[in-house]
Tab-separated table of C-alpha atoms and ligand atoms in Angstrom:
chain	number	residue	atom	x	y	z
A	20	MET	CA	23.473	6.626	-23.856
A	21	SER	CA	22.863	3.227	-25.599
A	22	SER	CA	21.747	2.840	-28.575
A	23	GLY	CA	18.777	0.132	-28.814
A	24	SER	CA	21.402	-2.509	-29.512
A	25	ASP	CA	24.210	-2.332	-27.177
A	26	PRO	CA	23.143	-4.412	-23.077
A	27	ILE	CA	22.797	-1.604	-21.100
A	28	THR	CA	24.212	-1.495	-17.609
A	29	VAL	CA	21.387	-0.950	-14.155
A	30	LEU	CA	21.884	1.060	-11.581
A	31	VAL	CA	18.511	0.011	-9.006
A	32	VAL	CA	17.949	2.367	-5.661
A	33	GLY	CA	17.062	0.629	-2.439
A	34	SER	CA	17.328	-2.332	-0.719
A	35	GLY	CA	13.702	-4.606	0.208
A	36	GLY	CA	12.608	-7.215	-1.346
A	37	ARG	CA	11.133	-4.722	-4.199
A	38	GLU	CA	14.284	-3.678	-5.344
A	39	HIS	CA	16.452	-7.602	-5.327
A	40	ALA	CA	13.307	-8.710	-7.301
A	41	LEU	CA	13.801	-5.807	-9.896
A	42	ALA	CA	17.411	-6.139	-10.166
A	43	LEU	CA	16.850	-10.090	-10.516
A	44	ALA	CA	14.739	-9.260	-13.167
A	45	ILE	CA	16.291	-6.987	-14.820
A	46	ASP	CA	19.494	-8.909	-14.605
A	47	GLN	CA	17.683	-11.629	-16.289
A	48	ASP	CA	16.866	-9.348	-19.682
A	49	PRO	CA	19.118	-10.300	-22.123
A	50	ALA	CA	19.390	-6.297	-22.889
A	51	VAL	CA	21.107	-5.370	-20.128
A	52	ALA	CA	24.996	-6.379	-19.251
A	53	ALA	CA	25.438	-5.892	-15.325
A	54	VAL	CA	23.510	-4.732	-12.742
A	55	HIS	CA	24.392	-2.639	-9.560
A	56	VAL	CA	22.730	-1.875	-6.386
A	57	ALA	CA	22.380	0.422	-3.963
A	58	PRO	CA	22.935	-0.673	-1.517
A	59	GLY	CA	21.483	-3.846	-2.036
A	60	ASN	CA	21.265	-6.535	0.496
A	61	PRO	CA	22.434	-10.040	0.635
A	62	GLY	CA	19.918	-11.010	-1.214
A	63	THR	CA	21.226	-9.029	-4.646
A	64	ALA	CA	24.988	-9.512	-4.068
A	65	SER	CA	24.665	-13.059	-5.480
A	66	PHE	CA	24.143	-11.726	-8.960
A	67	ALA	CA	24.731	-7.935	-8.950
A	68	THR	CA	27.125	-5.290	-6.965
A	69	ASN	CA	25.942	-3.986	-4.122
A	70	HIS	CA	27.469	-0.519	-3.239
A	71	ARG	CA	27.133	1.965	-0.362
A	72	VAL	CA	25.029	5.554	-0.847
A	73	ASP	CA	22.644	7.418	1.059
A	74	ILE	CA	19.999	6.733	-0.922
A	75	LEU	CA	18.016	10.001	0.221
A	76	ASP	CA	20.781	12.260	-1.011
A	77	GLY	CA	20.390	12.927	-4.857
A	78	THR	CA	24.166	14.120	-5.390
A	79	ALA	CA	25.380	10.866	-4.202
A	80	VAL	CA	23.386	8.556	-6.061
A	81	ALA	CA	23.827	10.292	-9.239
A	82	ALA	CA	27.630	10.816	-8.595
A	83	LEU	CA	27.744	7.061	-7.746
A	84	ALA	CA	25.745	6.562	-11.565
A	85	ALA	CA	28.010	8.753	-13.131
A	86	GLU	CA	30.690	6.719	-11.803
A	87	LEU	CA	29.488	3.564	-12.882
A	88	GLY	CA	28.681	5.214	-15.884
A	89	VAL	CA	25.369	3.203	-16.036
A	90	ASP	CA	22.518	3.871	-18.479
A	91	LEU	CA	20.177	3.801	-16.360
A	92	VAL	CA	19.049	4.073	-12.824
A	93	VAL	CA	15.752	2.672	-11.378
A	94	ILE	CA	14.688	4.143	-8.346
A	95	GLY	CA	12.438	1.544	-5.543
A	96	PRO	CA	11.151	3.162	-2.445
A	97	GLU	CA	8.974	5.895	-2.212
A	98	ALA	CA	11.020	8.424	0.313
A	99	PRO	CA	14.211	9.076	-2.521
A	100	LEU	CA	11.534	9.902	-5.092
A	101	VAL	CA	9.826	12.147	-2.903
A	102	ALA	CA	13.236	13.530	-1.998
A	103	GLY	CA	13.929	14.266	-5.618
A	104	VAL	CA	16.753	12.178	-6.156
A	105	ALA	CA	15.240	11.295	-10.159
A	106	ASP	CA	15.458	14.698	-10.273
A	107	ALA	CA	19.101	14.692	-9.647
A	108	VAL	CA	20.337	11.566	-11.308
A	109	ARG	CA	18.221	13.057	-14.781
A	110	GLY	CA	20.398	16.535	-13.461
A	111	ARG	CA	23.567	14.832	-14.732
A	112	GLY	CA	21.836	13.358	-17.936
A	113	ILE	CA	21.648	9.784	-16.846
A	114	ALA	CA	18.694	8.122	-17.799
A	115	CYS	CA	16.265	7.370	-14.263
A	116	PHE	CA	12.815	5.232	-14.019
A	117	GLY	CA	11.132	6.505	-11.298
A	118	PRO	CA	9.326	10.157	-11.249
A	119	SER	CA	9.948	13.456	-10.245
A	120	ALA	CA	9.524	15.500	-6.563
A	121	ALA	CA	6.837	16.866	-7.910
A	122	ALA	CA	4.937	14.090	-9.700
A	123	ALA	CA	5.932	11.716	-7.059
A	124	ARG	CA	3.962	13.549	-5.045
A	125	LEU	CA	0.903	11.420	-6.046
A	126	GLU	CA	2.582	9.316	-3.144
A	127	GLY	CA	4.107	11.943	-1.139
A	128	SER	CA	0.331	13.618	-0.809
A	129	LYS	CA	-2.873	12.335	-0.136
A	130	ALA	CA	-4.443	15.803	-0.508
A	131	PHE	CA	-2.308	16.331	-3.497
A	132	ALA	CA	-3.446	12.987	-5.069
A	133	LYS	CA	-6.957	12.964	-4.106
A	134	ARG	CA	-7.265	16.873	-6.044
A	135	VAL	CA	-5.235	15.563	-9.570
A	136	MET	CA	-8.310	12.963	-9.385
A	137	ALA	CA	-11.479	15.054	-8.355
A	138	ASP	CA	-9.462	17.586	-11.726
A	139	ALA	CA	-9.391	14.433	-13.617
A	140	GLY	CA	-12.681	12.902	-12.997
A	141	VAL	CA	-11.638	9.963	-11.954
A	142	PRO	CA	-13.684	7.401	-9.570
A	143	THR	CA	-12.416	7.242	-5.836
A	144	ALA	CA	-13.700	7.932	-1.995
A	145	ARG	CA	-14.936	11.232	-1.005
A	146	SER	CA	-13.264	13.360	0.916
A	147	ARG	CA	-12.285	16.382	3.210
A	148	VAL	CA	-9.088	17.729	3.699
A	149	ALA	CA	-9.281	18.100	7.444
A	150	THR	CA	-6.440	20.317	9.537
A	151	ALA	CA	-8.103	21.165	12.934
A	152	PRO	CA	-10.755	18.947	15.289
A	153	ALA	CA	-13.530	20.406	14.722
A	154	GLN	CA	-13.246	19.972	10.860
A	155	ALA	CA	-12.358	16.207	11.246
A	156	ALA	CA	-14.898	15.790	13.308
A	157	ALA	CA	-17.371	17.592	10.613
A	158	ALA	CA	-15.754	15.531	8.091
A	159	LEU	CA	-16.062	12.047	10.089
A	160	ASP	CA	-19.898	12.866	10.565
A	161	GLU	CA	-20.273	14.003	7.112
A	162	PHE	CA	-19.090	10.450	6.239
A	163	GLY	CA	-20.356	8.086	8.944
A	164	ALA	CA	-18.398	4.898	10.074
A	165	PRO	CA	-16.264	2.809	9.985
A	166	TYR	CA	-14.079	6.086	9.646
A	167	VAL	CA	-10.709	6.321	7.468
A	168	VAL	CA	-8.537	8.937	8.341
A	169	LYS	CA	-4.757	9.083	6.235
A	170	ALA	CA	-2.135	11.271	7.131
A	171	ASP	CA	-1.723	13.586	4.465
A	172	GLY	CA	2.479	13.128	3.816
A	173	LEU	CA	4.582	9.705	4.152
A	174	ALA	CA	4.401	7.502	6.877
A	175	ALA	CA	5.870	4.331	5.652
A	176	GLY	CA	2.786	2.691	5.827
A	177	LYS	CA	1.571	3.546	8.857
A	178	GLY	CA	-1.118	6.373	8.511
A	179	VAL	CA	-4.179	5.291	7.404
A	180	VAL	CA	-6.946	4.056	9.976
A	181	VAL	CA	-9.234	2.555	9.551
A	182	THR	CA	-12.479	2.461	12.355
A	183	ASP	CA	-15.858	2.109	13.569
A	184	ASP	CA	-14.193	3.983	16.523
A	185	ARG	CA	-14.905	7.284	16.498
A	186	ARG	CA	-12.417	8.562	18.945
A	187	THR	CA	-9.497	6.001	17.214
A	188	ALA	CA	-10.298	8.162	14.179
A	189	LEU	CA	-10.194	11.897	16.228
A	190	ASP	CA	-7.040	10.881	18.108
A	191	HIS	CA	-5.372	9.885	14.467
A	192	ALA	CA	-6.505	12.933	12.878
A	193	ALA	CA	-4.714	14.881	15.782
A	194	GLU	CA	-1.754	13.566	15.571
A	195	CYS	CA	-0.775	13.636	12.313
A	196	GLY	CA	-2.539	16.883	11.928
A	197	ARG	CA	-3.320	17.436	8.511
A	198	VAL	CA	-4.965	14.909	7.140
A	199	VAL	CA	-7.650	13.240	4.406
A	200	ILE	CA	-10.581	11.949	5.605
A	201	GLU	CA	-12.503	10.324	3.093
A	202	GLU	CA	-15.554	7.724	2.733
A	203	TYR	CA	-15.355	4.356	2.983
A	204	LEU	CA	-14.397	1.814	-0.046
A	205	ASP	CA	-16.460	-1.149	0.684
A	206	GLY	CA	-14.706	-4.278	-1.495
A	207	PRO	CA	-11.389	-6.588	-2.362
A	208	GLU	CA	-8.371	-4.670	-3.311
A	209	ALA	CA	-6.272	-4.916	-6.419
A	210	SER	CA	-2.705	-3.324	-6.775
A	211	LEU	CA	-2.665	-2.652	-10.752
A	212	PHE	CA	1.115	-0.981	-11.895
A	213	VAL	CA	1.688	0.827	-14.707
A	214	ILE	CA	4.662	1.370	-16.826
A	215	THR	CA	4.439	5.234	-18.072
A	216	ASP	CA	6.660	7.916	-19.888
A	217	GLY	CA	4.675	10.234	-19.089
A	218	THR	CA	2.209	9.372	-21.543
A	219	THR	CA	1.842	5.688	-22.832
A	220	ALA	CA	0.943	3.623	-20.522
A	221	VAL	CA	1.282	-0.077	-20.118
A	222	PRO	CA	-0.123	-1.933	-17.432
A	223	LEU	CA	1.118	-5.391	-15.474
A	224	PRO	CA	-0.365	-7.930	-14.864
A	225	PRO	CA	-3.073	-7.514	-11.496
A	226	ALA	CA	-1.761	-8.776	-8.220
A	227	GLN	CA	-3.268	-8.768	-4.526
A	228	ASP	CA	-1.571	-8.482	-1.416
A	229	PHE	CA	-2.201	-9.358	2.102
A	230	LYS	CA	-2.119	-6.299	4.730
A	231	ARG	CA	-2.900	-7.800	7.376
A	232	VAL	CA	-0.489	-9.721	10.206
A	233	GLY	CA	-2.688	-12.919	10.417
A	234	ASP	CA	-4.440	-15.546	8.978
A	235	GLY	CA	-8.102	-14.588	7.354
A	236	ASP	CA	-7.043	-10.691	7.676
A	237	GLU	CA	-6.730	-10.845	11.658
A	238	GLY	CA	-4.274	-8.266	13.256
A	239	PRO	CA	-2.842	-4.920	12.620
A	240	ASN	CA	-1.493	-3.431	9.370
A	241	THR	CA	1.841	-4.780	7.679
A	242	GLY	CA	3.255	-3.622	4.557
A	243	GLY	CA	2.535	-7.097	3.220
A	244	MET	CA	1.815	-10.219	3.618
A	245	GLY	CA	1.907	-11.890	0.502
A	246	SER	CA	0.789	-11.220	-2.962
A	247	TYR	CA	-0.529	-12.987	-5.677
A	248	THR	CA	-1.074	-13.210	-9.726
A	249	PRO	CA	-3.701	-13.477	-11.509
A	250	LEU	CA	-6.697	-12.627	-9.679
A	251	PRO	CA	-9.283	-15.206	-10.762
A	252	TRP	CA	-12.510	-13.043	-9.279
A	253	LEU	CA	-11.144	-9.484	-11.363
A	254	PRO	CA	-14.059	-9.177	-13.186
A	255	ALA	CA	-13.114	-8.968	-17.004
A	256	GLY	CA	-12.477	-6.028	-18.590
A	257	THR	CA	-11.650	-4.458	-14.980
A	258	VAL	CA	-7.970	-3.735	-16.286
A	259	GLU	CA	-9.022	-1.955	-19.598
A	260	GLN	CA	-11.247	0.041	-17.507
A	261	VAL	CA	-9.134	1.106	-15.018
A	262	MET	CA	-6.691	2.045	-18.066
A	263	ALA	CA	-9.496	4.779	-19.865
A	264	GLU	CA	-10.952	5.997	-16.488
A	265	VAL	CA	-8.090	6.316	-14.112
A	266	VAL	CA	-4.169	5.876	-15.678
A	267	GLU	CA	-5.211	8.148	-19.174
A	268	PRO	CA	-6.674	10.968	-16.839
A	269	THR	CA	-4.492	11.138	-14.641
A	270	LEU	CA	-1.514	11.102	-16.824
A	271	ALA	CA	-3.581	13.845	-18.629
A	272	ARG	CA	-3.831	16.005	-16.170
A	273	MET	CA	-0.249	15.398	-14.441
A	274	ARG	CA	0.615	17.043	-17.371
A	275	THR	CA	-1.248	19.707	-17.283
A	276	LEU	CA	-0.350	20.975	-14.132
A	277	GLY	CA	3.158	21.135	-15.668
A	278	THR	CA	4.175	17.571	-13.878
A	279	PRO	CA	4.156	14.973	-15.799
A	280	PHE	CA	4.167	11.537	-14.340
A	281	ALA	CA	7.241	9.282	-15.423
A	282	GLY	CA	7.967	5.796	-13.601
A	283	LEU	CA	5.604	3.339	-11.943
A	284	LEU	CA	1.985	4.535	-11.930
A	285	TYR	CA	0.497	1.994	-8.681
A	286	VAL	CA	-3.048	1.972	-8.870
A	287	GLY	CA	-4.468	0.913	-5.692
A	288	LEU	CA	-8.222	0.038	-6.325
A	289	ALA	CA	-11.288	-1.325	-4.341
A	290	LEU	CA	-13.381	-3.258	-6.212
A	291	THR	CA	-17.199	-2.056	-5.278
A	292	GLU	CA	-20.686	-2.372	-6.210
A	293	ALA	CA	-20.389	0.790	-7.999
A	294	GLY	CA	-17.077	-0.501	-9.906
A	295	PRO	CA	-13.836	0.318	-9.456
A	296	ARG	CA	-12.470	3.199	-7.378
A	297	VAL	CA	-8.842	4.377	-6.182
A	298	VAL	CA	-7.780	3.740	-2.847
A	299	GLU	CA	-4.616	5.317	-3.573
A	300	PHE	CA	-1.893	5.800	-6.102
A	301	ASN	CA	1.394	5.484	-5.079
A	302	ALA	CA	4.575	6.301	-6.518
A	303	ARG	CA	6.168	3.196	-6.862
A	304	PHE	CA	6.218	-0.902	-7.393
A	305	GLY	CA	4.480	-1.789	-4.807
A	306	ASP	CA	6.038	-4.291	-1.945
A	307	PRO	CA	5.520	-7.526	-2.223
A	308	GLU	CA	3.186	-7.860	-5.105
A	309	THR	CA	6.080	-6.388	-7.407
A	310	GLU	CA	8.057	-9.952	-6.114
A	311	ALA	CA	4.684	-11.997	-7.546
A	312	ILE	CA	3.915	-9.884	-10.750
A	313	LEU	CA	7.895	-9.841	-12.624
A	314	PRO	CA	7.970	-13.667	-12.671
A	315	ARG	CA	5.128	-13.664	-15.162
A	316	LEU	CA	6.850	-11.066	-17.427
A	317	ARG	CA	7.982	-12.287	-20.197
A	318	THR	CA	9.296	-8.907	-21.957
A	319	GLY	CA	13.032	-7.688	-20.953
A	320	LEU	CA	11.920	-5.568	-17.905
A	321	GLY	CA	15.719	-3.347	-18.451
A	322	ALA	CA	14.677	-2.673	-21.608
A	323	LEU	CA	11.100	-1.341	-20.926
A	324	LEU	CA	12.233	0.804	-18.168
A	325	HIS	CA	14.717	1.953	-20.342
A	326	ALA	CA	11.930	3.296	-22.970
A	327	ALA	CA	9.351	4.530	-20.401
A	328	ALA	CA	12.374	6.504	-18.690
A	329	THR	CA	13.522	7.588	-22.178
A	330	GLY	CA	9.678	8.541	-23.844
A	331	ALA	CA	10.149	5.946	-25.931
A	332	LEU	CA	7.089	3.632	-24.543
A	333	ALA	CA	5.276	4.074	-27.611
A	334	ASP	CA	7.641	2.427	-29.366
A	335	ARG	CA	6.919	-0.874	-27.908
A	336	GLY	CA	4.133	-3.141	-27.197
A	337	ALA	CA	2.677	-4.473	-24.342
A	338	PRO	CA	4.599	-6.296	-21.799
A	339	GLU	CA	4.698	-9.958	-22.501
A	340	VAL	CA	3.252	-11.294	-19.506
A	341	SER	CA	2.996	-16.081	-19.383
A	342	ALA	CA	-0.020	-17.872	-18.337
A	343	GLU	CA	1.521	-19.056	-14.948
A	344	ALA	CA	0.360	-17.940	-11.838
A	345	CYS	CA	2.929	-16.786	-9.522
A	346	VAL	CA	2.190	-16.703	-5.546
A	347	GLY	CA	4.865	-14.652	-3.251
A	348	VAL	CA	4.708	-15.576	0.901
A	349	VAL	CA	6.670	-13.634	3.216
A	350	LEU	CA	8.709	-14.918	5.985
A	351	ALA	CA	8.234	-11.881	8.224
A	352	ALA	CA	10.626	-11.973	11.805
A	353	ARG	CA	8.754	-12.862	15.228
A	354	GLY	CA	7.439	-9.410	16.808
A	355	TYR	CA	6.368	-7.805	13.454
A	356	PRO	CA	4.918	-5.533	12.322
A	357	GLY	CA	5.388	-4.101	15.985
A	358	SER	CA	9.447	-4.429	16.571
A	359	PRO	CA	10.838	-7.228	15.029
A	360	VAL	CA	13.525	-10.167	16.651
A	361	LYS	CA	16.870	-9.484	14.392
A	362	GLY	CA	19.898	-11.206	14.171
A	363	CYS	CA	18.580	-14.773	13.943
A	364	VAL	CA	20.651	-17.401	11.805
A	365	ILE	CA	18.234	-18.242	8.928
A	366	GLY	CA	19.492	-21.447	6.754
A	367	LEU	CA	18.264	-21.868	2.932
A	368	PRO	CA	18.259	-25.059	1.132
A	369	PRO	CA	18.914	-25.019	-2.845
A	370	ALA	CA	15.068	-24.154	-4.065
A	371	PRO	CA	13.651	-25.962	-6.796
A	372	ASP	CA	12.938	-24.808	-10.113
A	373	GLY	CA	9.853	-22.143	-10.529
A	374	VAL	CA	11.124	-21.458	-6.664
A	375	HIS	CA	13.261	-18.243	-5.596
A	376	VAL	CA	13.570	-16.882	-2.095
A	377	ILE	CA	13.667	-12.890	-2.312
A	378	HIS	CA	15.687	-11.075	0.652
A	379	ALA	CA	13.445	-8.402	2.119
A	380	GLY	CA	15.721	-7.837	5.355
A	381	THR	CA	18.551	-9.594	5.376
A	382	ALA	CA	22.075	-9.212	7.060
A	383	LEU	CA	25.282	-10.817	7.120
A	384	ASP	CA	26.715	-11.457	10.464
A	385	ASP	CA	30.550	-10.884	11.300
A	386	ARG	CA	30.916	-14.405	10.932
A	387	GLY	CA	29.039	-14.033	7.696
A	388	ARG	CA	26.144	-15.898	8.302
A	389	LEU	CA	23.006	-15.075	6.678
A	390	VAL	CA	20.725	-13.858	9.698
A	391	SER	CA	17.352	-11.857	9.898
A	392	ALA	CA	18.309	-7.915	10.274
A	393	GLY	CA	14.138	-6.281	9.395
A	394	GLY	CA	10.387	-6.869	10.250
A	395	ARG	CA	9.776	-8.742	6.728
A	396	VAL	CA	12.844	-10.763	6.485
A	397	LEU	CA	12.501	-13.003	3.018
A	398	VAL	CA	9.592	-13.394	0.279
A	399	VAL	CA	9.350	-16.935	-1.108
A	400	VAL	CA	8.132	-16.717	-4.379
A	401	ALA	CA	6.874	-19.684	-6.750
A	402	THR	CA	5.957	-19.889	-9.715
A	403	GLY	CA	2.815	-22.875	-11.185
A	404	ALA	CA	0.604	-23.399	-13.429
A	405	ASP	CA	-2.139	-22.041	-11.700
A	406	ILE	CA	-2.865	-20.420	-8.398
A	407	ALA	CA	-2.884	-23.690	-6.450
A	408	ASP	CA	0.032	-25.213	-7.419
A	409	ALA	CA	2.364	-22.048	-7.259
A	410	ARG	CA	0.943	-21.859	-3.586
A	411	GLU	CA	1.772	-25.222	-2.681
A	412	ARG	CA	5.438	-24.353	-4.252
A	413	ALA	CA	6.124	-21.372	-2.087
A	414	TYR	CA	4.952	-23.448	1.232
A	415	ALA	CA	6.994	-26.427	0.259
A	416	HIS	CA	9.989	-24.767	0.355
A	417	ILE	CA	9.099	-22.592	3.639
A	418	ALA	CA	8.817	-25.925	5.441
A	419	ARG	CA	12.346	-26.392	4.569
A	420	ILE	CA	13.971	-22.654	5.143
A	421	ASP	CA	15.173	-23.032	9.029
A	422	PHE	CA	14.473	-19.663	10.606
A	423	THR	CA	13.429	-20.371	14.029
A	424	ASP	CA	12.414	-16.875	15.090
A	425	GLY	CA	10.201	-16.831	11.298
A	426	PHE	CA	6.476	-17.063	10.937
A	427	ALA	CA	4.498	-16.651	7.661
A	428	ARG	CA	0.708	-16.137	6.721
A	429	SER	CA	-0.675	-19.592	5.980
A	430	ASP	CA	-3.662	-18.782	4.125
A	431	ILE	CA	-1.981	-16.769	1.278
A	432	ALA	CA	-3.566	-16.902	-2.112
A	433	SER	CA	-5.676	-20.217	-0.190
A	434	GLN	CA	-8.696	-21.417	-1.961
A	435	ALA	CA	-10.749	-20.365	0.528
A	436	ARG	CA	-9.979	-16.615	0.589
A	437	LEU	CA	-10.059	-16.334	-2.989
A	438	ASP	CA	-13.671	-17.947	-2.902
A	439	ALA	CA	-14.612	-15.295	-0.419
A	440	ILE	CA	-13.692	-12.731	-2.306
A	441	ALA	CA	-15.728	-14.147	-5.477
A	442	ALA	CA	-18.675	-14.222	-2.764
A	443	ARG	CA	-18.193	-10.290	-1.954
A	444	LEU	CA	-18.121	-9.493	-5.698
A	445	GLY	CA	-21.595	-12.458	-6.230
B	507	AMP	P1	-3.638	3.555	1.751
B	507	AMP	O1	-2.303	3.699	2.138
B	507	AMP	O2	-4.491	4.776	1.176
B	507	AMP	O3	-3.606	2.504	0.785
B	507	AMP	O4	-4.540	2.957	2.862
B	507	AMP	C1	-4.042	1.914	3.211
B	507	AMP	C2	-4.773	0.849	3.815
B	507	AMP	O5	-6.063	1.320	4.610
B	507	AMP	C3	-5.870	0.498	1.958
B	507	AMP	O6	-4.822	-0.667	1.724
B	507	AMP	C4	-7.145	-0.375	2.053
B	507	AMP	O7	-7.011	-1.464	2.777
B	507	AMP	C5	-7.535	0.593	3.610
B	507	AMP	N1	-7.688	1.712	3.162
B	507	AMP	C6	-7.580	3.027	3.013
B	507	AMP	N2	-8.255	3.997	2.107
B	507	AMP	C7	-9.765	3.705	2.341
B	507	AMP	C8	-11.163	3.564	1.702
B	507	AMP	N3	-11.270	4.377	1.728
B	507	AMP	N4	-11.840	2.427	2.099
B	507	AMP	C9	-11.966	1.808	2.810
B	507	AMP	N5	-10.811	0.808	3.225
B	507	AMP	C10	-9.039	1.901	2.533
B	508	LIG	N1	1.898	-3.531	-1.055
B	508	LIG	C1	1.383	-2.153	-0.919
B	508	LIG	C2	2.448	-1.172	-1.169
B	508	LIG	O1	3.788	-1.680	-1.432
B	508	LIG	O2	2.340	-0.074	-0.439
């Protein structure tokens, strides 16, 4: 275990854009000596050491961390958290940023999350758990259209159906077995990421992602097609209000249950006429919001996450954040979010200052060329004096990338989108 002044080494677990962004920000922290990533991707390989491991195998991840002698393990995705990988790492006496399996149920079970929110008095959509068709039908009729039906368990972004069609809602409920059916929340969405050691909690700047695949929010839901921060339309005081009305009571309830939540609490919010309402909790950094938020962080991320992982957050001030804006635009592969075309060779020109390219779904082919290997392939991230500036720089760099099968939304963080949100809020 390092003392406050010795540089630490960190193992980041995961292979997507979020993990690339986390590893990059951790690597830039002067308090960090070296970064390892497991399994990582060609982007992380350019500055960190990648290691092969089955990230769902807690014993294997803990053994790798012990072998590398790292001071901190940071777990990116939800599946290993829900599988108890953070418990396994801590079980070997290694500090880990990421909640226990018991606490990760805030993401792993929608029904559990709703119960915690109800017990803690957290503002969220009214809901019912349904396990049989008749129960589902009754709940749909209680709340009316638009219908919101959520699979109870982890579903990799495919568990939620929002529809005006009662048949579609019923079919989704039947397909999922156990579902949460809830009231529709009307209002723009925002993501608030909170770093916590279980007791002390500090927010990162709020961001927004674009979930639909097409311009104007048309087409199917995706893992996220872009993101930006800050949110100029967010009413002043919203972050403080959400910390007081959502985060503090939730963390207190989790402590009372004997399963304190330590790690990253992702609060997905809808800004409704009645005020902020929780749409969902996640137990990890969000993607692609993380890519846009971290470049604004002026506090070293490695030391910050180490403090959260060791119960020492109260000894540190709130993280410092630059006044700059940041925009991340996803380059996805043709066919996404259905069946993305893979194996397309990608040419990446050098990025100008203030612009960087995060790898989300890339690989090297047998000739060592960078190729597409996933649905979301790259995230082009740019900082700027304001959103318009950052956005222009991100799109200018996208135009220089050679990726025949790639596409991006053209309206990420556009003024028209921001104006539309502001108008909705009145
Ligand atoms: P979730 O996985 O719970 O975040 O849901 C995915 C997406 O479905 C959210 O980002 C929202 O766009 C939408 N959604 C979820 N719950 C609701 C709700 N109660 N009202 C309106 N939209 C919702
Ligand atoms: N940005 C959505 C998510 O990470 O779940």
